[in-house]
Coordinates of C-alpha atoms in Angstrom, one line a residue:
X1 CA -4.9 106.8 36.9
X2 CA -6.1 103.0 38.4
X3 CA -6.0 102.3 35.3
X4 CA -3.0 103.0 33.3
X5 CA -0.9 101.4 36.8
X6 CA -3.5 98.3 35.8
X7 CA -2.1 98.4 32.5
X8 CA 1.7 99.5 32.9
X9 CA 1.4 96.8 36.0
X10 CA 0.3 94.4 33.7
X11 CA 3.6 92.9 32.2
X12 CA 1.8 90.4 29.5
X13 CA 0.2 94.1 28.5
X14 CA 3.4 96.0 28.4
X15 CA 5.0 93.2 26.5
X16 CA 2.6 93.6 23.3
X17 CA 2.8 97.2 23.3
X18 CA 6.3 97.4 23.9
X19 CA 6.3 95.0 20.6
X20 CA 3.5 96.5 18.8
X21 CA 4.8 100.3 19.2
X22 CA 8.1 98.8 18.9
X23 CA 7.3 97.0 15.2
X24 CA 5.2 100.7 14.1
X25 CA 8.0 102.8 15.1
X26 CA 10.4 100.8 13.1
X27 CA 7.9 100.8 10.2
X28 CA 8.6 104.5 9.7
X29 CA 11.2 105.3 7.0
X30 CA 13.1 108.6 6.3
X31 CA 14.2 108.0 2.6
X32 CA 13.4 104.5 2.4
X33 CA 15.8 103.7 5.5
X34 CA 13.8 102.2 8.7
X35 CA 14.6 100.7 11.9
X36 CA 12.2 97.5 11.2
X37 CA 11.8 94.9 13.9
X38 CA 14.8 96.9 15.9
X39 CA 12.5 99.4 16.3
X40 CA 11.8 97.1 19.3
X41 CA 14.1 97.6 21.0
X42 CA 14.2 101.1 21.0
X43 CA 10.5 101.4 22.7
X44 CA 11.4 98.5 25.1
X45 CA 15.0 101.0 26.5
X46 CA 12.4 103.8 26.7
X47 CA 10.0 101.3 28.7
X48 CA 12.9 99.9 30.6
X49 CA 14.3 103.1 31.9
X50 CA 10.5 103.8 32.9
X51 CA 10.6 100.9 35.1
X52 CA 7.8 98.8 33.3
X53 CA 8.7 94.6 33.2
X54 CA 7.8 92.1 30.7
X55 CA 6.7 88.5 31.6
X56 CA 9.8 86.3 32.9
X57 CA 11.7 83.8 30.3
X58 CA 10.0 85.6 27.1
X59 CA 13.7 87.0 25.8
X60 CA 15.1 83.3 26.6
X61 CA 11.9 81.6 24.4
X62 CA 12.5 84.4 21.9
X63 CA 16.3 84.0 21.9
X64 CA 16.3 79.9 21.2
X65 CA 13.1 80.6 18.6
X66 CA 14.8 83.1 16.5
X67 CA 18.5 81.5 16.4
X68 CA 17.0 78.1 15.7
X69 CA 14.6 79.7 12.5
X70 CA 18.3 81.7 11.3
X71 CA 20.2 78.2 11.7
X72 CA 17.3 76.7 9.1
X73 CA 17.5 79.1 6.7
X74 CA 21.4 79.5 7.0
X75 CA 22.1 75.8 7.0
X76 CA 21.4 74.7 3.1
X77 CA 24.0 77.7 2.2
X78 CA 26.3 78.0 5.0
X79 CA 29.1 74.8 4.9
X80 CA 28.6 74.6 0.8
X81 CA 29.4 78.5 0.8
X82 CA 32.7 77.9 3.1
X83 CA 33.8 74.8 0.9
X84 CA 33.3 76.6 -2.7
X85 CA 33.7 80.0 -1.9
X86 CA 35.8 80.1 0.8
X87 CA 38.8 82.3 -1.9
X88 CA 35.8 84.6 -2.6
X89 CA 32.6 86.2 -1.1
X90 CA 32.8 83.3 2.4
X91 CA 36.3 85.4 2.8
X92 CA 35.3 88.5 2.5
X93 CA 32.6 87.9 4.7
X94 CA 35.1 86.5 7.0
X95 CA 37.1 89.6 7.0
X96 CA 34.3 92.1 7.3
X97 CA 33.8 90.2 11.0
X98 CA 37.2 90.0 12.4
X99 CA 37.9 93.4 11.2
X100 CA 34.8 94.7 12.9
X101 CA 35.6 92.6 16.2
X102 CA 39.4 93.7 16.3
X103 CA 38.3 97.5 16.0
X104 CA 36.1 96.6 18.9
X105 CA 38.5 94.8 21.1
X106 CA 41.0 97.6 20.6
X107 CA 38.5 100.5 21.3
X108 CA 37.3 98.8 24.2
X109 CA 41.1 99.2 25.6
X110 CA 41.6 102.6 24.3
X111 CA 38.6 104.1 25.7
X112 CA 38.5 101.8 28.9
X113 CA 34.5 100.8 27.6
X114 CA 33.4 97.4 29.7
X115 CA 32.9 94.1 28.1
X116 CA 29.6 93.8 27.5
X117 CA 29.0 97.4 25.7
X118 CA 31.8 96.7 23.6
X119 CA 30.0 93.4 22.7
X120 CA 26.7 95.6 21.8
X121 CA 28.9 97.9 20.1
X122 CA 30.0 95.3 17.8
X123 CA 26.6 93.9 17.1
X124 CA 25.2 96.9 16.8
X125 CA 27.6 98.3 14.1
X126 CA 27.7 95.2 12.3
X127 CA 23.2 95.4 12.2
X128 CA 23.7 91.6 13.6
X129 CA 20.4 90.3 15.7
X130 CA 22.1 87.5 16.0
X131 CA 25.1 88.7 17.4
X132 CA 23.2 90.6 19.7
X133 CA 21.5 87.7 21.0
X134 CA 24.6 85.6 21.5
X135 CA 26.2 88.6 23.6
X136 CA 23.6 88.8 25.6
X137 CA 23.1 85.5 26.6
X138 CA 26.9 85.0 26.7
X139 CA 27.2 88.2 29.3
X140 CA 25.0 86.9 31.9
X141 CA 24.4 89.0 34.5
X142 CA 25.5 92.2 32.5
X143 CA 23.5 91.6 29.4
X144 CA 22.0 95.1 30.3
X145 CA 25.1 97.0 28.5
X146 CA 25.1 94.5 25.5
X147 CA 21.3 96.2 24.8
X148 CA 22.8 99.7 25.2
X149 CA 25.6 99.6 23.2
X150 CA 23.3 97.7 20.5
X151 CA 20.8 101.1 20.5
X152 CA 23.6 103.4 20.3
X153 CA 25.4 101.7 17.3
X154 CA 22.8 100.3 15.4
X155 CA 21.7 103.6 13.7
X156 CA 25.2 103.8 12.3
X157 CA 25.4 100.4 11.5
X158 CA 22.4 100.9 9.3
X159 CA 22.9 104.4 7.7
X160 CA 26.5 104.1 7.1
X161 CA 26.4 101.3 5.0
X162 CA 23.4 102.8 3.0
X163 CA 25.8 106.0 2.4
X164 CA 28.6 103.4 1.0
X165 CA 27.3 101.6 -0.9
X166 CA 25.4 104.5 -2.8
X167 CA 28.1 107.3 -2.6
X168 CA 31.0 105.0 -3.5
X169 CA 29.9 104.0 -6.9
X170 CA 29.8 107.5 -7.7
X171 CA 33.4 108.3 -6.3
X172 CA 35.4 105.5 -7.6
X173 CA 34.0 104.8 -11.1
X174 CA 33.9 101.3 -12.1
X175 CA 36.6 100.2 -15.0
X176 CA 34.9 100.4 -18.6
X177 CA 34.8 97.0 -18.6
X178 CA 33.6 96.3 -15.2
X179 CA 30.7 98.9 -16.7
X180 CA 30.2 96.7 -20.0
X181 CA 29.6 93.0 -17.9
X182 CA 27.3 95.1 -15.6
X183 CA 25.5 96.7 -18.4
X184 CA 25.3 93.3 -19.9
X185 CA 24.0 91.8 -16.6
X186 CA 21.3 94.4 -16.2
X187 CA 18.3 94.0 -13.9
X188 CA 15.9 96.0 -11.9
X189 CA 14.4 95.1 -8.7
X190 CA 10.8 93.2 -11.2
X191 CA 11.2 90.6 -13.3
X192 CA 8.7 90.9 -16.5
X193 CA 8.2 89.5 -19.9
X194 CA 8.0 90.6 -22.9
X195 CA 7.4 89.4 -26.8
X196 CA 9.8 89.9 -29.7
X197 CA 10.0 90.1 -33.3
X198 CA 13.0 88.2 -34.7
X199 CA 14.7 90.5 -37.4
X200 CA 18.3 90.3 -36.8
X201 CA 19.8 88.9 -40.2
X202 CA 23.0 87.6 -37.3
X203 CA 20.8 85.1 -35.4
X204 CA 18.9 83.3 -38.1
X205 CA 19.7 79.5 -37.8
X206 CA 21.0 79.5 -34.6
X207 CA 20.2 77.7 -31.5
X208 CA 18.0 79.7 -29.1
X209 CA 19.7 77.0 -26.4
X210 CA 22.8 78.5 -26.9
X211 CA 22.3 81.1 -24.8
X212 CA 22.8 84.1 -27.0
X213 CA 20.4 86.5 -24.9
X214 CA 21.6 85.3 -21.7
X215 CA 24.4 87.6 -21.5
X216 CA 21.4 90.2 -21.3
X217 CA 20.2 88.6 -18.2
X218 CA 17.6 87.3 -20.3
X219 CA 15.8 84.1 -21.2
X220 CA 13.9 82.8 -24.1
X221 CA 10.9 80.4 -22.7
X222 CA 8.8 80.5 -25.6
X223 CA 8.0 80.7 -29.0
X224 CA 4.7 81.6 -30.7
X225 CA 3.1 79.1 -32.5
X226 CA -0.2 78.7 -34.0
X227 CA -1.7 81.7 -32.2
X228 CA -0.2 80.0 -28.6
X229 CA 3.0 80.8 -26.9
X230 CA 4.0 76.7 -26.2
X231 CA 7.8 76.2 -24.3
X232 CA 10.8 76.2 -26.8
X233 CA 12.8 73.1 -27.4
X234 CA 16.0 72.0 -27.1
X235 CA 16.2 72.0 -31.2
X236 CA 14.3 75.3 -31.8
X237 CA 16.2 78.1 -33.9
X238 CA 15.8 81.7 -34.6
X239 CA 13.6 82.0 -37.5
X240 CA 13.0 85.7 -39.4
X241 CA 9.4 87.0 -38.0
X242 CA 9.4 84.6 -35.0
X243 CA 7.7 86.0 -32.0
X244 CA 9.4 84.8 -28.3
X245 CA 8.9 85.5 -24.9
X246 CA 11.7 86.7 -23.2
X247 CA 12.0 87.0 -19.4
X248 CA 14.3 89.7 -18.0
X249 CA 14.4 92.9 -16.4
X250 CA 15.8 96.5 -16.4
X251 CA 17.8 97.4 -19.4
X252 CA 19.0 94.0 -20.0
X253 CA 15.5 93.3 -21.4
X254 CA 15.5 96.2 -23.3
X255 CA 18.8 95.8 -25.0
X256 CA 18.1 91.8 -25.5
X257 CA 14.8 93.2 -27.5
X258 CA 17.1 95.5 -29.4
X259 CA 19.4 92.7 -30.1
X260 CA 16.7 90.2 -31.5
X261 CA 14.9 92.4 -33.5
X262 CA 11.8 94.4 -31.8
X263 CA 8.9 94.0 -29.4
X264 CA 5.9 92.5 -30.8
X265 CA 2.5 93.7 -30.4
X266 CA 1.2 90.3 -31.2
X267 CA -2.0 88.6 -29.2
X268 CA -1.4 85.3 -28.3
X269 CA -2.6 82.6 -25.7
X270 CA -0.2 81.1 -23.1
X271 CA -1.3 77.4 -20.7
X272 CA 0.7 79.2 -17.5
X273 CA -1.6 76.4 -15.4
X274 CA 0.5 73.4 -17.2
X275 CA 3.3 74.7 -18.5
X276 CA 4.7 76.6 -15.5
X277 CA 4.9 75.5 -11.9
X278 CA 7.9 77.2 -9.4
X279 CA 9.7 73.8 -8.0
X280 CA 11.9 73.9 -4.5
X281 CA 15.4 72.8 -4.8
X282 CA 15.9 69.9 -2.1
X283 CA 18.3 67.5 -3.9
X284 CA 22.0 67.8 -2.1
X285 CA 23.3 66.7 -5.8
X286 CA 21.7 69.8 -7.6
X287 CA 23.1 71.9 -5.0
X288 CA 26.2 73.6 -6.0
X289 CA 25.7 73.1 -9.9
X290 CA 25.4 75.3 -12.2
X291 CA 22.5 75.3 -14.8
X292 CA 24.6 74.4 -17.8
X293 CA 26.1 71.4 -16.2
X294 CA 22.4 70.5 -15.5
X295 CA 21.1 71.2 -18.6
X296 CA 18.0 72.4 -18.4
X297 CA 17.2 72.6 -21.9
X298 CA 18.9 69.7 -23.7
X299 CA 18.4 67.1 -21.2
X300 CA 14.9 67.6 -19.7
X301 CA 13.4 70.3 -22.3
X302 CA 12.8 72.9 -19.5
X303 CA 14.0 76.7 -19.1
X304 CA 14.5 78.3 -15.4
X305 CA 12.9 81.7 -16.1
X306 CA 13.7 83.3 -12.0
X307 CA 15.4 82.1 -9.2
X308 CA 14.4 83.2 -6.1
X309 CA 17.2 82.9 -3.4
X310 CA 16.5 85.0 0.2
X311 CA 13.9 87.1 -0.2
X312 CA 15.6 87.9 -3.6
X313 CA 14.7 86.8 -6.8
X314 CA 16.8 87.2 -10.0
X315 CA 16.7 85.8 -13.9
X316 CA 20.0 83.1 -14.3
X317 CA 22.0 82.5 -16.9
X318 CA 23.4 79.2 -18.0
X319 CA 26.7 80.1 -15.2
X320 CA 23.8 80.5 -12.3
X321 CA 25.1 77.9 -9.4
X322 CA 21.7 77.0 -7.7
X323 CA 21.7 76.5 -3.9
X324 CA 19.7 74.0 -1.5
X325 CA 15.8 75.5 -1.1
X326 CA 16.1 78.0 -3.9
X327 CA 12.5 78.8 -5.9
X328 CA 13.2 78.3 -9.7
X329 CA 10.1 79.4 -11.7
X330 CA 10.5 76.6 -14.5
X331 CA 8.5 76.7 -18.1
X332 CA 8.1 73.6 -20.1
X333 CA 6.0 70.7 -21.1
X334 CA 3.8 69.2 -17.8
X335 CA 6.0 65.7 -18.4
X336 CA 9.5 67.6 -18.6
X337 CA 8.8 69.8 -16.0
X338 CA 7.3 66.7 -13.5
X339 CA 10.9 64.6 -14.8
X340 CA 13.0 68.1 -13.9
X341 CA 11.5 68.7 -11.0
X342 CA 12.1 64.9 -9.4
X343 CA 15.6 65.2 -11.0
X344 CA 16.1 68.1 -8.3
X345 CA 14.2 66.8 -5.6
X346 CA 10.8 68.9 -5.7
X347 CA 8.2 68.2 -3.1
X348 CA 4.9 69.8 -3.3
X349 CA 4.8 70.1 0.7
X350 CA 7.9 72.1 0.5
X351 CA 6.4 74.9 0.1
X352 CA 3.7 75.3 2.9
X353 CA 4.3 72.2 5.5
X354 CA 5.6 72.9 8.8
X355 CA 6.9 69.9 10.8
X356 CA 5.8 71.2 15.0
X357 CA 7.5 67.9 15.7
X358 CA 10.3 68.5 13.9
X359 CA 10.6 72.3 15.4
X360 CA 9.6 70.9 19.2
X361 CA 12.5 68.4 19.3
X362 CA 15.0 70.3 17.1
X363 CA 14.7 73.4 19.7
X364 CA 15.0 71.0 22.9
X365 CA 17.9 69.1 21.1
X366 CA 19.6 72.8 20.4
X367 CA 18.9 74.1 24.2
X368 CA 20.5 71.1 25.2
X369 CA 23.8 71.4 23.2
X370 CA 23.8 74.8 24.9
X371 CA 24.3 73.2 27.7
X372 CA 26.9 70.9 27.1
X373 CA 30.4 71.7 28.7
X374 CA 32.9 71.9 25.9
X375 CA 36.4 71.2 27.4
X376 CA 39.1 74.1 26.1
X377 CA 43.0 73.3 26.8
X378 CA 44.2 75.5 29.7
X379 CA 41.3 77.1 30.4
X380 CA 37.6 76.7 32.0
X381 CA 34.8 74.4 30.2
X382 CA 32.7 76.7 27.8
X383 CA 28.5 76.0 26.7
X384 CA 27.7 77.2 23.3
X385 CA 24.4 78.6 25.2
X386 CA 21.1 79.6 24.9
X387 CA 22.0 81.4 21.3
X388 CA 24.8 78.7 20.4
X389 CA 23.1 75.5 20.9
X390 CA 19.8 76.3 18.8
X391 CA 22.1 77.8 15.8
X392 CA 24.4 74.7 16.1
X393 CA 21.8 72.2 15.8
X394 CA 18.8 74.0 13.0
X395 CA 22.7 74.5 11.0
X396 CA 23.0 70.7 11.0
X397 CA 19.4 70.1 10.5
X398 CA 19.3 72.8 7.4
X399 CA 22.3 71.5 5.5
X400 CA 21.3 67.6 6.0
X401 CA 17.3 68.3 5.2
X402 CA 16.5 65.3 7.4
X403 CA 18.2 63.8 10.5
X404 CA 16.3 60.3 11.3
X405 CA 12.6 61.5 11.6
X406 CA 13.5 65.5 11.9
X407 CA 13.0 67.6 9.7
X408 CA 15.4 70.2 8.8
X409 CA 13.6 72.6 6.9
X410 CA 11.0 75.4 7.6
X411 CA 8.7 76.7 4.5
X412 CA 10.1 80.1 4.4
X413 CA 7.2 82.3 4.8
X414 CA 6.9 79.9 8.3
X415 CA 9.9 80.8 9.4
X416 CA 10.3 84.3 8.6
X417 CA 7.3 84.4 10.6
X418 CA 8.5 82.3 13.6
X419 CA 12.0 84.0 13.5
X420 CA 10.6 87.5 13.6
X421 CA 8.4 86.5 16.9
X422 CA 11.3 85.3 18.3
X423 CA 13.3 88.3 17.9
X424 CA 10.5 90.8 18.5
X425 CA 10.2 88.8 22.0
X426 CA 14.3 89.1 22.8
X427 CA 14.3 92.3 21.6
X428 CA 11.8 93.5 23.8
X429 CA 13.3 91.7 26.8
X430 CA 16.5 93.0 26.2
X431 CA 15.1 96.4 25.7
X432 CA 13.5 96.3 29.2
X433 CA 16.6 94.5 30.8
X434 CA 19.3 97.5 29.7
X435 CA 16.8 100.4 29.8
X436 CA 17.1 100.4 33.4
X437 CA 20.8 102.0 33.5
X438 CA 20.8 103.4 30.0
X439 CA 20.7 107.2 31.2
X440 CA 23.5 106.1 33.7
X441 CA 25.9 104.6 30.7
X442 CA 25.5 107.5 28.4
X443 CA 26.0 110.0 31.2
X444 CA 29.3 108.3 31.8
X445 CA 30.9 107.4 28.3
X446 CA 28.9 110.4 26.8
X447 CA 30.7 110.8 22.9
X448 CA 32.6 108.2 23.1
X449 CA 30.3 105.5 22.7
X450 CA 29.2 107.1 19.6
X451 CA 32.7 107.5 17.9
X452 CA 33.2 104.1 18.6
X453 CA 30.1 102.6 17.0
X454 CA 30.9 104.8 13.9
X455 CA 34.1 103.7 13.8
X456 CA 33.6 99.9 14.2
X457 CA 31.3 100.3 11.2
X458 CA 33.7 102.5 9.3
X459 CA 36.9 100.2 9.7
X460 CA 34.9 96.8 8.1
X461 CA 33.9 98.9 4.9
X462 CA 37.1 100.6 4.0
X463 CA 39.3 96.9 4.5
X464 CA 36.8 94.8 2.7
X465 CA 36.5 97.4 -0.1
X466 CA 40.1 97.1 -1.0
X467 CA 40.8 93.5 -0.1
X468 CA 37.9 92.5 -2.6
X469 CA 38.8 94.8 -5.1
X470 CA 42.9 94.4 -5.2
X471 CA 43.0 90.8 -3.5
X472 CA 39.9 89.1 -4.6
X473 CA 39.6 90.8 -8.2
X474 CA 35.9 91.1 -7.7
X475 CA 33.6 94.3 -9.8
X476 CA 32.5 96.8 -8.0
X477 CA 28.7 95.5 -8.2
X478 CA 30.0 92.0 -6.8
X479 CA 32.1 93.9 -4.3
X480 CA 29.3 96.1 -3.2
X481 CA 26.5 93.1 -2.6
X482 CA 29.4 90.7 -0.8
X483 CA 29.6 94.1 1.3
X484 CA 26.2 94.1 1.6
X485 CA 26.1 90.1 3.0
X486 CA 29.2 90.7 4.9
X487 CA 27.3 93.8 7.1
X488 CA 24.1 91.8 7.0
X489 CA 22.2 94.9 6.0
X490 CA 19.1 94.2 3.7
X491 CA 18.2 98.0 3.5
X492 CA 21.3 98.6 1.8
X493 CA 21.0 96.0 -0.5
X494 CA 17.9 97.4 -1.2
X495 CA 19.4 101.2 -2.3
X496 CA 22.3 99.3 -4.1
X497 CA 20.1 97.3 -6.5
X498 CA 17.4 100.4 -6.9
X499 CA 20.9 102.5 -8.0
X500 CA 22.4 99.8 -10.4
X501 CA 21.5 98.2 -13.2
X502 CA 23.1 94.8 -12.5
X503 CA 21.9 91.9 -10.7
X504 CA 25.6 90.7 -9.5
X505 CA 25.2 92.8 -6.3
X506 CA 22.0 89.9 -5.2
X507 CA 23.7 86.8 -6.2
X508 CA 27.3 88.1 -3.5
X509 CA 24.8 89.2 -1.1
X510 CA 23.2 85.7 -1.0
X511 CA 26.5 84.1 -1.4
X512 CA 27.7 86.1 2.0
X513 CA 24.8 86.8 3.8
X514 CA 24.9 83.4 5.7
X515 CA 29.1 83.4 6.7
X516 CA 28.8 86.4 7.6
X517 CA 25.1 85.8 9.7
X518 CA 27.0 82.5 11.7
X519 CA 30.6 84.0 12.1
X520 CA 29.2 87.3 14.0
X521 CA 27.4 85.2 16.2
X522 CA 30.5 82.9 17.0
X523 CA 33.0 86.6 17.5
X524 CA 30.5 88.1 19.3
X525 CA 30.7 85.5 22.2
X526 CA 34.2 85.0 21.5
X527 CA 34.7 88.9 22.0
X528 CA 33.3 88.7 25.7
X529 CA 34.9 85.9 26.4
X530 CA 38.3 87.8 25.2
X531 CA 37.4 90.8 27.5
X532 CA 37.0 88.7 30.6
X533 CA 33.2 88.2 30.1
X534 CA 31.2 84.7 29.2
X535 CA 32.4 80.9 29.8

């Protein structure tokens, strides 16, 4: 017995267990849907209402790590995806937030639910870590609530949009010709090659540069010669017999195959050391551009084969508009590809060097923005906070790459890392902070609580469905993935792409993910601040 009360009484100890049992828990999944890092939170309310305690200021140093690391990723995307596609996926995004805070706000009236529940509510629904944190920073003294309503919503937040977005498709059909571009645009969730025989009488003497497969999805990057599969040029033309590499996926490979002619059993040797290198998008000139108006092919004799955007990675076509710090996996010569990959601002470093300089002075510059007093007409002096500051500053520092000797950028795989400590460390905080009077706030909103998170999920789906649909005239797939980026749920992007063939449901998710990641964290403070909480 002396020692579990050393251990429980240990709160360094409770912290990693809390986290630990916290991260395990979440790693269980019940038909491929799992809590993940929130998983946290659920073991740090059970710890909480047992009365354990974490160390002091770990949720604040967890709170400023993990905004700061969203801010950096966010930045590149965020203000170019306001300014060019602020009549599309930005506004849908957009929507799917202010809908989901109205609901809120006017179920917080109807069934008298306090300020800072509401809040968690809405973060909760929405599957928002971010938002979370904002609210709980933003409601001070109460942020006990904003962790309770969190836990009760978040399992709706997450299974209801995984329902949606796989039970819809099969209740409204897609129009014929929706079906057709999807079709065309096939893809599954692996990216693969594979060699063809030309044979169709249609294509001989044409340009492979013109993009005749590409409607597939697909992309030539080679042609067999001499025994060796060498990069095609900008001149090379379909020839009857020629054997080429295509790179696609799904049942767009399989029809581009069918279209060209057949699959090759062919041997053949390929230089993937020289004549393939994946090169970081840092240039704010490429940004924004599609890959015709680059031109890949015809003005640097290279062919983007992937594109790797958020965790996602997907084969462009010549439309493809490439973003700030997106992967390309690029084939061609080792001089065209070294000329390309200066023309878009590749640096070797980008991929694996952290800046702890850059981080240090980037997070005390954000914590002290937070702290700021920002004057509003007619009422009291607001701070942007502990969550505000941090996102403000690493979304200034992402989009600009550099301020004076800062760096603004994070190789991804270190800051995945850095923002999932962060939150972990919050999470676990927070967990302890509102397990304390959880049993208290059930016992007195019982069922009500729950109809409320259900329905603040609900009420974003059904508007943004129809406003993208009838208003926005997007497909289904595109409406689906904005849909996706607009709830900020990866695990049901993940069940809409392993259910369709196309790859249009990635490229909105990307597109929205980041509005939609920023704006909940702005309404989510707003929201308290509405319902006499925050300042």
């Amino acid at each position: 017995m002396n020692i579990l009360e050393s251990v429980f009484g240990n709160s360094l100890i409770v912290l990693f267990l809390v986290v630990g049992i916290g991260l395990l828990f979440g790693s269980l999944t019940v038909k491929g849907i799992g809590l993940g890092s929130s998983g946290v939170l659920f073991v740090a309310l059970l710890a909480g209402h047992l009365g354990l305690e974490v160390p002091a200021g770990v949720g604040s140093f967890g709170l400023a790590l993990f905004v700061y690391c969203v801010g950096i990723g966010a930045g590149p995307r965020f203000f170019p995806a306001l300014a060019r596609e602020g009549g599309g996926l930005a506004k849908l995004s957009l929507l799917i937030v202010i809908v989901g805070a109205l609901v809120a706000w006017g179920l917080s009236d109807l069934f008298e639910l306090p300020a800072d529940l509401t809040a968690g509510l809405f973060a909760g629904a929405l599957t928002s870590t971010p938002a979370l944190a904002a609210a709980t920073e933003g409601a001070k003294e109460a942020a006990q609530g904003v962790a309770i309503g969190y836990g009760i919503a978040y399992p709706f937040g997450v299974i209801g949009v995984v329902l949606f977005v796989q039970l819809l498709p099969k209740l409204l059909k897609p129009k014929p010709d929706e079906e057709q571009v999807e079709e065309a645009d096939a893809t599954e969730a692996e990216v693969r090659n594979a060699l063809v025989e030309v044979s169709n009488p249609n294509l001989i003497g044409m340009k492979i540069s013109d993009g005749n497969v590409s409607g597939f999805g697909c992309q030539v990057s080679r042609v067999l010669r001499d025994g060796r599969l060498a990069p095609i040029r900008n001149d090379d033309t379909f020839e009857a017999g020629q054997n080429l590499l295509l790179v696609g996926s799904g049942k767009g490979i399989k029809l581009a195959i069918d279209y060209i002619g057949k699959q090759s059993d062919k041997t053949f040797v390929m230089d993937t050391e020289h004549e393939r290198q994946r090169l970081v998008v840092t240039a704010k000139s490429i940004g924004g551009k599609v890959l015709e108006e680059i031109g890949t092919l015809s003005n640097f004799g290279v062919v983007v084969t992937r594109v790797s955007r958020l965790g996602q990675t997907f084969v462009p076509t010549h439309n493809t508009r490439l973003e700030l710090y997106d992967v390309l996996t690029v084939v061609g010569e080792s001089d065209a590809l070294e000329r390309f990959g200066k023309h878009i601002g590749h640096r070797p470093q980008a991929f694996d060097q952290t800046d702890m300089i850059s981080l240090a002075i980037g997070l005390s510059a954000g914590i002290f923005c937070g702290m700021v007093p920002i004057a509003l007409p007619g009422g009291e002096p607001m701070t942007l906070g502990l969550a505000g500051g941090p996102l403000f500053v690493a979304l200034v520092l992402g989009y600009f790459g550099r301020v004076g000797r800062i760096v603004g950028h994070i190789p991804r795989p270190t800051r995945l890392l850095l923002q999932e400590l962060g939150l972990v460390l919050f999470l676990a905080n927070a967990g302890i902070v509102g397990g304390s009077s959880l049993g208290e706030t059930v016992s007195k909103y019982g069922i009500t609580v729950f109809i409320a998170g259900a329905l603040i999920t609900l009420a974003p789906l059904l508007t943004s469905y129809v406003f993208a649909r009838k208003a926005l005239g997007l497909t289904q797939a595109q409406t689906l993935g904005g849909i996706c980026g607009g709830m900020t749920s990866t695990p049901a992007l993940g069940a809409l792409t392993a259910s369709s063939n196309s790859q249009q449901p990635i490229v909105s998710y990307a597109t929205a993910y980041p509005v939609a990641l920023i704006m909940m964290t702005v309404l989510a403070k707003l929201l308290l601040q509405v319902l006499g909480i925050g300042g």
